Short mmCIF file of C-alpha atoms and ligand atoms in Angstrom, two decimals:
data_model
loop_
_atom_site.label_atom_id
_atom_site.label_comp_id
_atom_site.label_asym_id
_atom_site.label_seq_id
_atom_site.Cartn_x
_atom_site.Cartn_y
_atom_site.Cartn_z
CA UNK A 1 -16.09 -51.98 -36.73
CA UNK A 2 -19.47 -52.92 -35.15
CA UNK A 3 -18.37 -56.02 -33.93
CA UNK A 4 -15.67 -53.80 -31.66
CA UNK A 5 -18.16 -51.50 -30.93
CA UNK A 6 -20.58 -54.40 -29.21
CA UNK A 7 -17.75 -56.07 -27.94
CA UNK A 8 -16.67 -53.00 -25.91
CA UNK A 9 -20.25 -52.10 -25.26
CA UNK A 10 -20.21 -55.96 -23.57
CA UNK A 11 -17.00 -55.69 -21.56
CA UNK A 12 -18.73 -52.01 -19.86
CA UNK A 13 -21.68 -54.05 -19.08
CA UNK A 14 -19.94 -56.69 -17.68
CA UNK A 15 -18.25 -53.93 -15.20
CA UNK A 16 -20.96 -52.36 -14.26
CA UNK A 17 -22.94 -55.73 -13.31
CA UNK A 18 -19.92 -56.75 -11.25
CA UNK A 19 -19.47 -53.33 -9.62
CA UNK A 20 -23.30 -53.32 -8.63
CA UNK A 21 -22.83 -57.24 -7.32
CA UNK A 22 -20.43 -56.26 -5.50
CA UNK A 23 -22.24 -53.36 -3.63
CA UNK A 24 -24.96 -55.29 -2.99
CA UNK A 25 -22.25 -57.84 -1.32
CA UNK A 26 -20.92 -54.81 0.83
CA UNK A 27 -24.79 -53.86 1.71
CA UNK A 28 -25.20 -58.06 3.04
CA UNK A 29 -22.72 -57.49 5.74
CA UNK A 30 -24.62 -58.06 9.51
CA UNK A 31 -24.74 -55.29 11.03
CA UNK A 32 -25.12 -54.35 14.40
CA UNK A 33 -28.18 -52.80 16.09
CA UNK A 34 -29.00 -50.65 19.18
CA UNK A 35 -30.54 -52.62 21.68
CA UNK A 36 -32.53 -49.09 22.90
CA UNK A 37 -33.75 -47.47 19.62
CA UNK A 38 -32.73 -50.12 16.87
CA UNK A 39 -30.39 -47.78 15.05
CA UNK A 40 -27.32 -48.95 13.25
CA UNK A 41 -24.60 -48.83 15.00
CA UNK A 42 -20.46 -49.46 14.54
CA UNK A 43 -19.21 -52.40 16.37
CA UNK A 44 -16.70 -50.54 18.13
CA UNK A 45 -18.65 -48.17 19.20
CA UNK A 46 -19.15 -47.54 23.25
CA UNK A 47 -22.53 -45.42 23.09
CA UNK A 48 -25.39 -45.17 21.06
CA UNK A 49 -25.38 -41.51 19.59
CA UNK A 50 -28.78 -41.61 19.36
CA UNK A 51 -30.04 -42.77 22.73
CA UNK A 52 -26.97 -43.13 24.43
CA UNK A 53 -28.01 -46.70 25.35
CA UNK A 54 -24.44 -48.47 26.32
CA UNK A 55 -23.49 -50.75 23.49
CA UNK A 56 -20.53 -52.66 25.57
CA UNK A 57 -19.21 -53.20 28.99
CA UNK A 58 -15.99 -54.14 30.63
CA UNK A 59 -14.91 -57.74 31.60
CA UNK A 60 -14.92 -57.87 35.58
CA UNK A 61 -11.90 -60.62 35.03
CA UNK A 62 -10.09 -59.32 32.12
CA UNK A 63 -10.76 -55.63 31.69
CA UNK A 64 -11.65 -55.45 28.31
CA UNK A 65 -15.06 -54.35 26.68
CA UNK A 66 -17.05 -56.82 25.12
CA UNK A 67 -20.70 -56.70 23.55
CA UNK A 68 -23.34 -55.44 26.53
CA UNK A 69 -25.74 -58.67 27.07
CA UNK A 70 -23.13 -61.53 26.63
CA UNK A 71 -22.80 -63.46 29.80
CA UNK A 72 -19.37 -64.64 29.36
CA UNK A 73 -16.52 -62.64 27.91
CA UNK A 74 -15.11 -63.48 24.52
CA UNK A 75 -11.64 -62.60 25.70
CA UNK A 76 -10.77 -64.42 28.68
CA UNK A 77 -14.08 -66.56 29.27
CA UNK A 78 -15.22 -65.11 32.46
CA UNK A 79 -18.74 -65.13 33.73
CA UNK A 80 -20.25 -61.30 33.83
CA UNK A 81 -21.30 -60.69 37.46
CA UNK A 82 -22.74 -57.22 38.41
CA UNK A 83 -23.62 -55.06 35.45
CA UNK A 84 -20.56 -52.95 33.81
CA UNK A 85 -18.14 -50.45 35.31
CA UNK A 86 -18.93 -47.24 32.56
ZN1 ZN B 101 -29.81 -46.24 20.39
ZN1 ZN B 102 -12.70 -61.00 30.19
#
């Protein structure tokens, strides 16, 4: 009877290690910063909501957005020539 007792008392150990590696796994992932006031910020995302610092700009070739500060876009490969349209 003990012997199933520490054996379960293992296995829920064993979960909750794994469940707290794998949290810290999710917390490893880059992510992005405002350039203007450092705060985190969605990749996606257009605008900083905190400073409203502009996070991406439009392709002059292509038309999509792609991360502000890149010289080239990642879509089409074009070379950035006056700032962004937004
Ligand atoms: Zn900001
Ligand atoms: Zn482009």
């Amino acid at each position: 009877m003990l012997l199933i007792f520490i054996s379960i008392l293992a296995i829920l150990l064993w979960l909750i290690n794994d469940e707290l590696n794998s949290r810290q796994e999710r917390l490893r992932i880059p992510v992005r910063q405002c350039a203007g006031c450092h705060a985190t910020v969605e990749s996606d995302w257009l605008v900083c909501p905190r400073c409203h610092t502009l996070l991406q700009e439009h392709c002059e070739s292509c038309g999509k957005t792609h991360r502000k500060g890149e010289n080239f876009c990642p879509w089409c490969g074009g070379n950035k020539q006056v700032g962004g349209r937004l």
